[in-house]
Coordinates of C-alpha atoms in Angstrom, one line a residue:
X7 CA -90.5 44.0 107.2
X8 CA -91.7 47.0 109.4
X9 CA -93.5 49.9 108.1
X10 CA -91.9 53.8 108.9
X11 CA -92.7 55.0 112.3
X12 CA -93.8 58.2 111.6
X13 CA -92.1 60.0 113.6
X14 CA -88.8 59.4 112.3
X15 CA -89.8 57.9 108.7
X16 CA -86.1 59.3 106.8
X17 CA -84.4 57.4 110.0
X18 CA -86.3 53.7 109.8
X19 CA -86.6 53.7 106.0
X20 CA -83.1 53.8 106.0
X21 CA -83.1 51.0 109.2
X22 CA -85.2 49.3 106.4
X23 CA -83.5 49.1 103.2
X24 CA -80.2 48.0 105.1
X25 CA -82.2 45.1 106.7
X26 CA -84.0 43.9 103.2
X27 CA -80.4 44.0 101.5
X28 CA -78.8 41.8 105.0
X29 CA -81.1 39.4 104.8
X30 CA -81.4 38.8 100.9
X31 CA -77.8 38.0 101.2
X32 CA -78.4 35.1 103.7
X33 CA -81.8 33.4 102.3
X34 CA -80.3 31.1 100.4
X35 CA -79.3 29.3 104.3
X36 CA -81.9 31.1 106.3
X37 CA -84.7 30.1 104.4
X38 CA -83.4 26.6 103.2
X39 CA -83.2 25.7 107.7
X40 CA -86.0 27.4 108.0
X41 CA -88.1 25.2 105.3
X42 CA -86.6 21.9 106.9
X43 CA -87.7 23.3 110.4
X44 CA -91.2 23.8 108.9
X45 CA -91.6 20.6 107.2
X46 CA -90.6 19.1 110.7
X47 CA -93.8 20.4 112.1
X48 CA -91.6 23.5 114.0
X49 CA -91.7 27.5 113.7
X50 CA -88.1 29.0 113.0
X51 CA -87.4 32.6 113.1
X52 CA -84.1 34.7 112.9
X53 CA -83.5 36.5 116.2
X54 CA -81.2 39.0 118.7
X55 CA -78.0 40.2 117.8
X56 CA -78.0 39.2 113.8
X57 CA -81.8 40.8 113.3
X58 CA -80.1 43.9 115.2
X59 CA -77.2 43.6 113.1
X60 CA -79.1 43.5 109.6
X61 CA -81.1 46.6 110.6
X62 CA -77.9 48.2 110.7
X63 CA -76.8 46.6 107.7
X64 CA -73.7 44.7 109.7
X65 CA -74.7 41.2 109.6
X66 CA -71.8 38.8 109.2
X67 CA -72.1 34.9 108.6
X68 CA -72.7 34.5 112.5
X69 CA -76.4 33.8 112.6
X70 CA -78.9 33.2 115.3
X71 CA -81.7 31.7 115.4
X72 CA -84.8 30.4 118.0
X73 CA -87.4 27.7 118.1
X74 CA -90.3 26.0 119.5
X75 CA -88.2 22.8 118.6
X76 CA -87.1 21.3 121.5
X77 CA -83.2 20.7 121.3
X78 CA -83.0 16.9 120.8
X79 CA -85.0 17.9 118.0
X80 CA -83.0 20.8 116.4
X81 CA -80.2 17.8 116.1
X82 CA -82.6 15.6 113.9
X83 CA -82.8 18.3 111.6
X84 CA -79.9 20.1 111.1
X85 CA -77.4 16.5 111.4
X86 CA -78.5 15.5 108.1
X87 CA -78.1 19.5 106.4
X88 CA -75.2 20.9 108.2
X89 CA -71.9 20.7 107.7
X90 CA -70.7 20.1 111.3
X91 CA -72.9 20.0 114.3
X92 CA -72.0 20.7 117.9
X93 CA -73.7 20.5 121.3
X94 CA -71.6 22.4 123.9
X95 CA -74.5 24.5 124.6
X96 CA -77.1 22.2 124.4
X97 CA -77.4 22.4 128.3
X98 CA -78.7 25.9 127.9
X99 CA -81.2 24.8 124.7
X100 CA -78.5 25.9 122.1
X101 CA -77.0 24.0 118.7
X102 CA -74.4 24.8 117.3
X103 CA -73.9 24.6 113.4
X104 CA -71.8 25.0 110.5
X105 CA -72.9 25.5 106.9
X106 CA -71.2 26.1 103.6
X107 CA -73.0 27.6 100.4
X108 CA -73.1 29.7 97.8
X109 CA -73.7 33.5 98.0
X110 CA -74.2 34.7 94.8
X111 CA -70.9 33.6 92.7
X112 CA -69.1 33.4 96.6
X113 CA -68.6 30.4 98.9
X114 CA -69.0 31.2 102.2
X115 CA -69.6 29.8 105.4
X116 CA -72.2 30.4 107.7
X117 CA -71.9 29.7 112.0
X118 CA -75.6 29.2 112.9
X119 CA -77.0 28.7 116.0
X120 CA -80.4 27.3 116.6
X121 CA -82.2 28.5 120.6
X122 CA -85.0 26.4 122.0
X123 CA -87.9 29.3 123.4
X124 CA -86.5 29.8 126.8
X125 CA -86.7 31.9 129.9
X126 CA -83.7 32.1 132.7
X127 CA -83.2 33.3 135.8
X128 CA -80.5 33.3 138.5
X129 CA -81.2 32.6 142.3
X130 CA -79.2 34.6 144.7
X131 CA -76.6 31.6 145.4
X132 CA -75.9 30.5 142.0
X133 CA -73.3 31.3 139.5
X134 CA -75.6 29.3 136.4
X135 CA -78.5 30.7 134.8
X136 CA -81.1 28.1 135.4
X137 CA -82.9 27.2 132.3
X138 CA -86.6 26.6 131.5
X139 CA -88.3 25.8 127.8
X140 CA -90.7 28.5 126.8
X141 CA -93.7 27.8 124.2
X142 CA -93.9 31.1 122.5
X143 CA -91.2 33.8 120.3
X144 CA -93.3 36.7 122.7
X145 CA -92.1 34.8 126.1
X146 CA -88.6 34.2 124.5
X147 CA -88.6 37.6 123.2
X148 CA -89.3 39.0 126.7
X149 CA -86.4 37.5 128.6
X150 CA -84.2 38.9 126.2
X151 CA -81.7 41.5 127.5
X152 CA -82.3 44.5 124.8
X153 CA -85.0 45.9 122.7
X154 CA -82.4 46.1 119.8
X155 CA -81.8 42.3 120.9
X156 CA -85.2 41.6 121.3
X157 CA -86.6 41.8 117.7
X158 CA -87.3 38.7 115.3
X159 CA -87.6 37.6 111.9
X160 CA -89.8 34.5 111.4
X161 CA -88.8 32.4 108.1
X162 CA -89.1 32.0 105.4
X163 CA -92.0 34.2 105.4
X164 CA -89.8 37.0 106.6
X165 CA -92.4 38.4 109.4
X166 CA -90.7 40.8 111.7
X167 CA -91.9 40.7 115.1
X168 CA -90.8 43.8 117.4
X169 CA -92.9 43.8 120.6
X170 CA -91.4 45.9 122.5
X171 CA -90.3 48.8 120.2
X172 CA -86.8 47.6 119.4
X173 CA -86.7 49.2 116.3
X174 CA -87.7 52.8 117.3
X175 CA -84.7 52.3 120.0
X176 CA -82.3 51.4 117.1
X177 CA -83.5 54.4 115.3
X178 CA -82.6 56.4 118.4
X179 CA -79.6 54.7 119.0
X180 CA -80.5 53.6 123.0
X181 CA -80.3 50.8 124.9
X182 CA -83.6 50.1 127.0
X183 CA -84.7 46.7 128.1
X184 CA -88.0 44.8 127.4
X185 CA -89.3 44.3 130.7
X186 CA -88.1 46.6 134.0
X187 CA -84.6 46.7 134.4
X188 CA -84.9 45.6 137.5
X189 CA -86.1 42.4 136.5
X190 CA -84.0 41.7 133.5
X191 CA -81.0 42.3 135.6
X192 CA -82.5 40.2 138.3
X193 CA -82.8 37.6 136.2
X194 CA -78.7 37.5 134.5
X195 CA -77.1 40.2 136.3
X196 CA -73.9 40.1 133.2
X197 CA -76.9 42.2 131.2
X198 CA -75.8 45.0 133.4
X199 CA -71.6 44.7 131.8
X200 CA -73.9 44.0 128.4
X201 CA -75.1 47.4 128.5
X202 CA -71.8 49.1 129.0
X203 CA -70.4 46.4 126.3
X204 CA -73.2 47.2 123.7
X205 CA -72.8 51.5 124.5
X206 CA -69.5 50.7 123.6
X207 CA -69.6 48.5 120.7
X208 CA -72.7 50.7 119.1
X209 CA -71.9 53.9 120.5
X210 CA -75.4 53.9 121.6
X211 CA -77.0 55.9 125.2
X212 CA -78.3 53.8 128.0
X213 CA -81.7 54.7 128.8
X214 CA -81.8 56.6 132.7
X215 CA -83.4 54.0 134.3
X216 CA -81.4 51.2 133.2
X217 CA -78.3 53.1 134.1
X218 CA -80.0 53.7 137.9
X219 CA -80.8 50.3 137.9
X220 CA -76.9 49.2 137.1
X221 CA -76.2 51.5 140.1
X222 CA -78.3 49.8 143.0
X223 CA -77.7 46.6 141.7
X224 CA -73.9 46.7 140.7
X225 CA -73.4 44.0 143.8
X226 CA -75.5 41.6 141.9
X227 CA -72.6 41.1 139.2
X228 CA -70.3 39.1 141.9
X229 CA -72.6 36.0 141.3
X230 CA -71.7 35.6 137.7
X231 CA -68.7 33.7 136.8
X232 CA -65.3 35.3 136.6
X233 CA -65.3 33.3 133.0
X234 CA -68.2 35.7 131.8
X235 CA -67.4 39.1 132.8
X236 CA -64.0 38.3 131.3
X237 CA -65.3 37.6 128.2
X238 CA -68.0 40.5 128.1
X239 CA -65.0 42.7 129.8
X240 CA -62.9 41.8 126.6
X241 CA -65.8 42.5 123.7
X242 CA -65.7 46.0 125.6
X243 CA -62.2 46.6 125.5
X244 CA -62.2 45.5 121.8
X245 CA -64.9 47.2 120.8
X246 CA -64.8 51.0 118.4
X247 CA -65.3 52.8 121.8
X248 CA -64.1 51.5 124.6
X249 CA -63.9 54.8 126.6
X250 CA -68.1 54.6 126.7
X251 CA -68.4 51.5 127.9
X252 CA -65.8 51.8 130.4
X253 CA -66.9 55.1 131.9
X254 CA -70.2 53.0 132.8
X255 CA -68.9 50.5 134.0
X256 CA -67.2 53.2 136.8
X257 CA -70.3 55.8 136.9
X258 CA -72.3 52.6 137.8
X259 CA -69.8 51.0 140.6
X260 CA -69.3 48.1 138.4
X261 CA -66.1 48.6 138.0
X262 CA -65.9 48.6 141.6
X263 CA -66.7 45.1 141.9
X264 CA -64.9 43.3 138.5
X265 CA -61.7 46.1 138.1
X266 CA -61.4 47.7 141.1
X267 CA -58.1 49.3 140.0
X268 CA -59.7 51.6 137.5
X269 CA -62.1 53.9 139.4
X270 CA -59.3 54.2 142.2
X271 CA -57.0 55.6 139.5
X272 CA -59.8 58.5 139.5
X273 CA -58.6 59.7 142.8
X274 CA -54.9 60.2 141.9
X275 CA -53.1 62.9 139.8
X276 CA -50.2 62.3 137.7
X277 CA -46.9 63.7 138.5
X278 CA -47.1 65.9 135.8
X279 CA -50.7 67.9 137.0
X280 CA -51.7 67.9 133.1
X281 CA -54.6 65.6 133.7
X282 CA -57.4 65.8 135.6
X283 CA -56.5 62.6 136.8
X284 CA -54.8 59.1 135.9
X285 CA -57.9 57.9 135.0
X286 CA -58.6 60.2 132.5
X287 CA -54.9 59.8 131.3
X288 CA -55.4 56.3 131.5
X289 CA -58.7 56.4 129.0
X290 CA -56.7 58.9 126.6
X291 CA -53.4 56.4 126.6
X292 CA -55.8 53.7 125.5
X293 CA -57.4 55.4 122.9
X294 CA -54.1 56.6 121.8
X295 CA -52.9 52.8 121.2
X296 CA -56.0 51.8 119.6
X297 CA -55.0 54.7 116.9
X298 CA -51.4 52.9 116.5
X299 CA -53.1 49.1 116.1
X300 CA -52.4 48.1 112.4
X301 CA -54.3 44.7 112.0
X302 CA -57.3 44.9 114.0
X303 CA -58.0 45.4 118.1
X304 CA -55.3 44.4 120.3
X305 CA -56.6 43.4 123.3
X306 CA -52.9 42.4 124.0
X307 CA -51.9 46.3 123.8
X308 CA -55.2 47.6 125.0
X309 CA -55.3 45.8 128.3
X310 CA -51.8 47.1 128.7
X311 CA -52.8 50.3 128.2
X312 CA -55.8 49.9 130.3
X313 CA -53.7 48.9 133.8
X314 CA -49.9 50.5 132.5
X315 CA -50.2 53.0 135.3
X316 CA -52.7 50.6 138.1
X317 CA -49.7 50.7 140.5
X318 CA -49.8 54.2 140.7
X319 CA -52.4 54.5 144.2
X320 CA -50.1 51.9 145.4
X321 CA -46.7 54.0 145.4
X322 CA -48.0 57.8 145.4
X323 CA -46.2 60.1 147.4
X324 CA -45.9 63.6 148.5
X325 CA -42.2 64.8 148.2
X326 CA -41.1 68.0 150.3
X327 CA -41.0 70.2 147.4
X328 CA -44.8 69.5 147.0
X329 CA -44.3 66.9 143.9
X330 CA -45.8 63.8 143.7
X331 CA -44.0 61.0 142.9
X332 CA -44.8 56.8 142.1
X333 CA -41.7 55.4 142.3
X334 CA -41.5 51.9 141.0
X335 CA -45.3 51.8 139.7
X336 CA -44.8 49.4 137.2
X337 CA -43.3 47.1 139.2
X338 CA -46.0 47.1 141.7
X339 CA -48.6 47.9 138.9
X340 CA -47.3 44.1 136.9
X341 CA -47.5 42.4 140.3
X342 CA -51.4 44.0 140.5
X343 CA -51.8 43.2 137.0
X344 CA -51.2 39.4 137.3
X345 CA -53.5 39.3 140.3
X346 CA -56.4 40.6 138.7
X347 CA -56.5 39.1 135.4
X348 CA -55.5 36.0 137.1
X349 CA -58.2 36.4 139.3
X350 CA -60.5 37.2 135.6
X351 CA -59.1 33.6 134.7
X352 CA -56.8 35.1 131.9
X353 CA -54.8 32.4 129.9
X354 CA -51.4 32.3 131.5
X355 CA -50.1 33.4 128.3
X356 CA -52.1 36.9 128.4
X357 CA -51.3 37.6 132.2
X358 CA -47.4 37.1 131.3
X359 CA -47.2 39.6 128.5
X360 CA -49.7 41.8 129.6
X361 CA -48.0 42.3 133.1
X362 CA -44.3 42.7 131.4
X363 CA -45.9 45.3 129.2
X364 CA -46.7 46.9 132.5
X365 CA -43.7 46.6 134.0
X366 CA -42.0 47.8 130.9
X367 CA -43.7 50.6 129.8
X368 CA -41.4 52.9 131.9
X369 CA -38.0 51.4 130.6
X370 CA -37.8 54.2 127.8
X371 CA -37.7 56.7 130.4
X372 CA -35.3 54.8 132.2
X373 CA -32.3 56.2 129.6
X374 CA -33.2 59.6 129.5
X375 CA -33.1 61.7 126.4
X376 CA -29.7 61.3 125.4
X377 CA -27.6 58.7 123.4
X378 CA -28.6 55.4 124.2
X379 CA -25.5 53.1 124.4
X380 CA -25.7 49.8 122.3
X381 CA -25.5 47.9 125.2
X382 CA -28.7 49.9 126.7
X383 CA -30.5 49.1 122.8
X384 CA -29.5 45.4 123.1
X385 CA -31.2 45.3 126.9
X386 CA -33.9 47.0 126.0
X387 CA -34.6 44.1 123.0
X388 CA -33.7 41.4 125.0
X389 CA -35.8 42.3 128.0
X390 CA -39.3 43.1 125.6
X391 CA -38.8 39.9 123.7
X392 CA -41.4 39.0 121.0
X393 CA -43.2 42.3 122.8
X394 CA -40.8 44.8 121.3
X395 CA -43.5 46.1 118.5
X396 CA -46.4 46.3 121.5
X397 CA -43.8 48.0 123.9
X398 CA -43.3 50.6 121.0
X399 CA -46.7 51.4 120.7
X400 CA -47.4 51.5 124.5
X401 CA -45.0 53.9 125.4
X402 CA -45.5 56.3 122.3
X403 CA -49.5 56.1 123.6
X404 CA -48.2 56.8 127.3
X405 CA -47.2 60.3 126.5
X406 CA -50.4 62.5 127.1
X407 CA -48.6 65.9 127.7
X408 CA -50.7 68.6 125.9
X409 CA -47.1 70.5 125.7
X410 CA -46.1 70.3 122.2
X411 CA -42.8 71.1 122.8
X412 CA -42.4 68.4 125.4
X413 CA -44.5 65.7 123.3
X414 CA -42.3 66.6 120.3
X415 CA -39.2 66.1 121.6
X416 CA -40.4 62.4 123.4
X417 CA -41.6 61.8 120.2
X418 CA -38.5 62.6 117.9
X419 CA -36.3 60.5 121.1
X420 CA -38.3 57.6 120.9
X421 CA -37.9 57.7 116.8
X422 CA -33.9 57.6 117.3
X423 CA -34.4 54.5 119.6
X424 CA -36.4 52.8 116.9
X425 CA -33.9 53.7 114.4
X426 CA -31.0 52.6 116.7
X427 CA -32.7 49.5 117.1
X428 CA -33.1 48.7 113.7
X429 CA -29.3 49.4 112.8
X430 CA -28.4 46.9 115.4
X431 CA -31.1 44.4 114.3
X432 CA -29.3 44.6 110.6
X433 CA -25.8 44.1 112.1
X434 CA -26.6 41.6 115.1
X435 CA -30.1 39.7 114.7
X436 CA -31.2 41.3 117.6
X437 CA -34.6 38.7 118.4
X438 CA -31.9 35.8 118.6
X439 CA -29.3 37.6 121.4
X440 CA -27.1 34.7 122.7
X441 CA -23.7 34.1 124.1
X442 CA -21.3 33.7 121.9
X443 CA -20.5 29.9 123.5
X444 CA -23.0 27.6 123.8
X445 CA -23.5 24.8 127.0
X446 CA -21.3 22.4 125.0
X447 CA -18.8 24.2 124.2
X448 CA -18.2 25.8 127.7
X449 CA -18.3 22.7 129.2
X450 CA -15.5 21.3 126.6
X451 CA -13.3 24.5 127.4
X452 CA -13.8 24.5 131.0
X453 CA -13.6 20.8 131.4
X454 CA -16.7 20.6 133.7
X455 CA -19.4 18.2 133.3
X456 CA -22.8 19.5 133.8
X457 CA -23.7 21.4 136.9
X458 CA -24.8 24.8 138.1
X459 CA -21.6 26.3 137.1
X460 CA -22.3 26.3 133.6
X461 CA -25.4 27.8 134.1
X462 CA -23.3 30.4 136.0
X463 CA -20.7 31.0 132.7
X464 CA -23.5 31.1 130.3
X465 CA -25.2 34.3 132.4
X466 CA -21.9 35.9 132.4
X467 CA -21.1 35.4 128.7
X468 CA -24.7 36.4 127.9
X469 CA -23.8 39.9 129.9
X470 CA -20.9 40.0 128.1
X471 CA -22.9 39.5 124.5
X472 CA -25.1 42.6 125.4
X473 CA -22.5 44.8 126.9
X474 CA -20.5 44.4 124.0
X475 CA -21.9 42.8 121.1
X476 CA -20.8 40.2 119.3
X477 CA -17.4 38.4 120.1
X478 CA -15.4 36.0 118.0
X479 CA -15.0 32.9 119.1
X480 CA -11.5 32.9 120.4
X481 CA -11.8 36.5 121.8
X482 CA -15.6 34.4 124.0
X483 CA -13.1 31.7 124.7
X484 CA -10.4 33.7 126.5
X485 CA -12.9 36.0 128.1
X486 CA -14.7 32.8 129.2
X487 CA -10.9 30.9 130.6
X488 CA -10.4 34.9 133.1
X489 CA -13.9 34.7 134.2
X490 CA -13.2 30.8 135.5
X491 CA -10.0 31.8 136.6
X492 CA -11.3 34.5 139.0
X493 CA -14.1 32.2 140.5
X494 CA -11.3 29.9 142.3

């Protein structure tokens, strides 16, 4: 392992001991691949993103590794030692692998994957990386994204092999990149939303000239796949600080080219004037959520928070007694929602509850800070659906005010709803609201066979059910026999 740069020993002895302790916890796999790579006739080294990680003593049981081995013959030898075996990256020189074994007195298992030496580049047309076999760990080291990424441990000798000062730059906490970055973002422009993802996951700086790069090539980013600035756009908005990364992403104009609707938030104020701008509130209601998540990142919740208030450009206007108003926002903000993540290649299922969040967030508002009316608690259930707990913590992050007073009160309102809610859960089960007649039965009482009209009763009883709350069943069946008597 490395030896203290001098001039920060107290920081890299520490970089050290966190790295020997990481890596003496994997051996027992590391070095058992590594032995089977060597008696294969092949060099195999530990590499990226888990050397990184073990220098800052976060390694998990995700573990990378590259090769001189060509990748038909990574499968020869780990088919026989792993526990499962997969090729979907083999197009790109990867294998993927799964291994179980003992830690200590622990079982665990370990994700490897094993990376031929490689270089890439994109041409100005294509959407793919194009991939070419490299012949050395230097050359593969070199076409790596980072310096922090761009470090290696060869096994099972446990040589570590930092070219291009990675571990000086994980001392100091900054993001440079091995060769210009120019050419490294010439070569995968998504290395430019890596920088913002890694600031953001780290908490590390981005060196100057890699941030001026970002900037006069941000248009180089629209020949990547919508599938992979997603996926780095969600490690972002996962990640400890989200704000960092974000910010760079606008400074740059990247946002401008992947989420547009975020830097034009900048140029609006709220209707409140607390804020320097929506943005800024925007970044503050986010962070706010993150603080309310209670089993890990949401990215559920956080995207919500992220585009809750993107309809706003949309629907600003200037009143005559110099307010600014954005009526119906949400509405228009859901609709913009859908189109962009959409656009992103979201799963159906995360553009549908991300956009009602959006068009939601408001509906507390809606009612004012007085009573709410059962009827207005029933709705208010019904309409959030299996959301309710998100919706709570969206609108409770959506109050920014720095007037105590005001946040206070919003606060103690919104604790009533909850409470209300609750009550009614108890006495009414709430998450199953249904008429109090089902299909059959109004189609036995009404004498009808099967048509629209039953469709037609069911809505009306199901008003009826969250106006008034539960009915029994004679009281649903003469409410049921006026309403058909009035449609004649």
């Amino acid at each position: 392992m490395p030896n203290a740069n001098e001039d920060n020993p107290s920081a890299l002895n520490q970089v050290q001991s966190r790295a020997v302790s990481e890596l003496l916890r994997v051996s027992p796999v590391a070095d058992e691949l590594a032995r089977r790579f060597q008696e294969a006739g092949f060099s195999l080294a530990l590499v990226g993103g888990s050397v990184r990680d073990a220098l800052l003593g976060r390694l998990g049981n995700d573990l990378d590794f590259t090769t001189d081995a060509r990748p038909e013959d990574v499968l020869k030898i780990m088919r026989p030692w792993a526990d499962a075996v997969w090729e979907v990256g083999i197009a790109f020189g990867t294998v993927g692998g799964q291994k179980d074994a003992r830690v200590g007195d622990v079982s665990q298992s370990f994700q490897i994957e094993v990376t031929t030496y490689r270089s890439e580049a994109y041409d100005r047309t294509s959407r793919k990386p194009e991939v070419s076999y490299g012949d050395s760990i230097e050359q593969d080291l070199v076409r790596r994204d980072f310096t922090v990424n761009a470090m290696a441990v060869a096994l099972p000798e446990k040589e570590f092999i930092d070219p291009h000062g990675g571990l000086d730059d994980l001392a100091a906490r900054v993001l440079r990149t091995p060769s210009t970055p120019e050419a490294s973002f010439s070569d995968d422009p998504l290395r430019m939303m890596r920088a913002a993802r890694f600031a953001a996951q780290l908490d590390f700086e981005v060196a100057p000239d890699v941030v001026a790069a970002m900037k006069a090539m941000s248009e180089r980013i629209e020949i990547v796949s919508s599938e992979r600035v997603r996926d780095e756009l969600n490690k972002l908005v996962l990640s400890a600080h989200p704000r960092k990364g974000l910010t760079l992403l606008v400074d740059t104009g990247l946002a401008d080219r992947v989420l547009p609707e975020l830097p034009a938030l900048r140029l609006e104020r709220d209707e409140h004037h607390r804020h320097k701008d929506v943005y800024d509130h925007t970044l503050i209601v986010l962070e706010q959520a993150m603080a309310l998540e209670e089993d890990g990142p949401d990215l559920t919740l956080r995207l919500a928070a992220l585009l809750h208030d993107i309809g706003k450009p949309r629907t600003r206007r200037f009143e005559d007694d110099g307010r600014v108003s954005f009526h119906h926002h949400e509405v228009v903000g859901a609709k913009m929602t859908k189109k962009r993540m959409t656009e992103l290649k979201y799963s159906n299922e995360l553009v549908k509850d991300v956009s009602r969040l959006v068009e939601l967030h408001l509906r507390f508002h809606g009612y004012g800070t007085g009573e709410w009316t059962d009827s207005a608690v029933r709705r208010y259930v019904r309409d959030a659906g299996p959301l309710l707990d998100r919706l709570h913590k969206l609108t409770r992050s959506d109050c920014t005010t720095r007037n105590k007073r005001k946040a206070t009160t919003l606060s103690r309102a919104y604790d009533g709803l909850e409470e209300r809610i609750a009550q009614l859960q108890e006495q009414e089960e709430l998450d199953a609201i249904r008429p109090d007649l089902d299909g059959n039965q109004i189609m036995e009482i009404l004498g009808v066979a099967p048509g629209p009209v039953i469709g037609q009763a069911y809505k009306f009883l199901m008003e009826l059910r969250l106006e008034n709350g539960p009915m029994d069943y004679d009281a649903a069946v003469s409410a049921l026999k006026e309403w058909w008597a009035a449609q004649d």
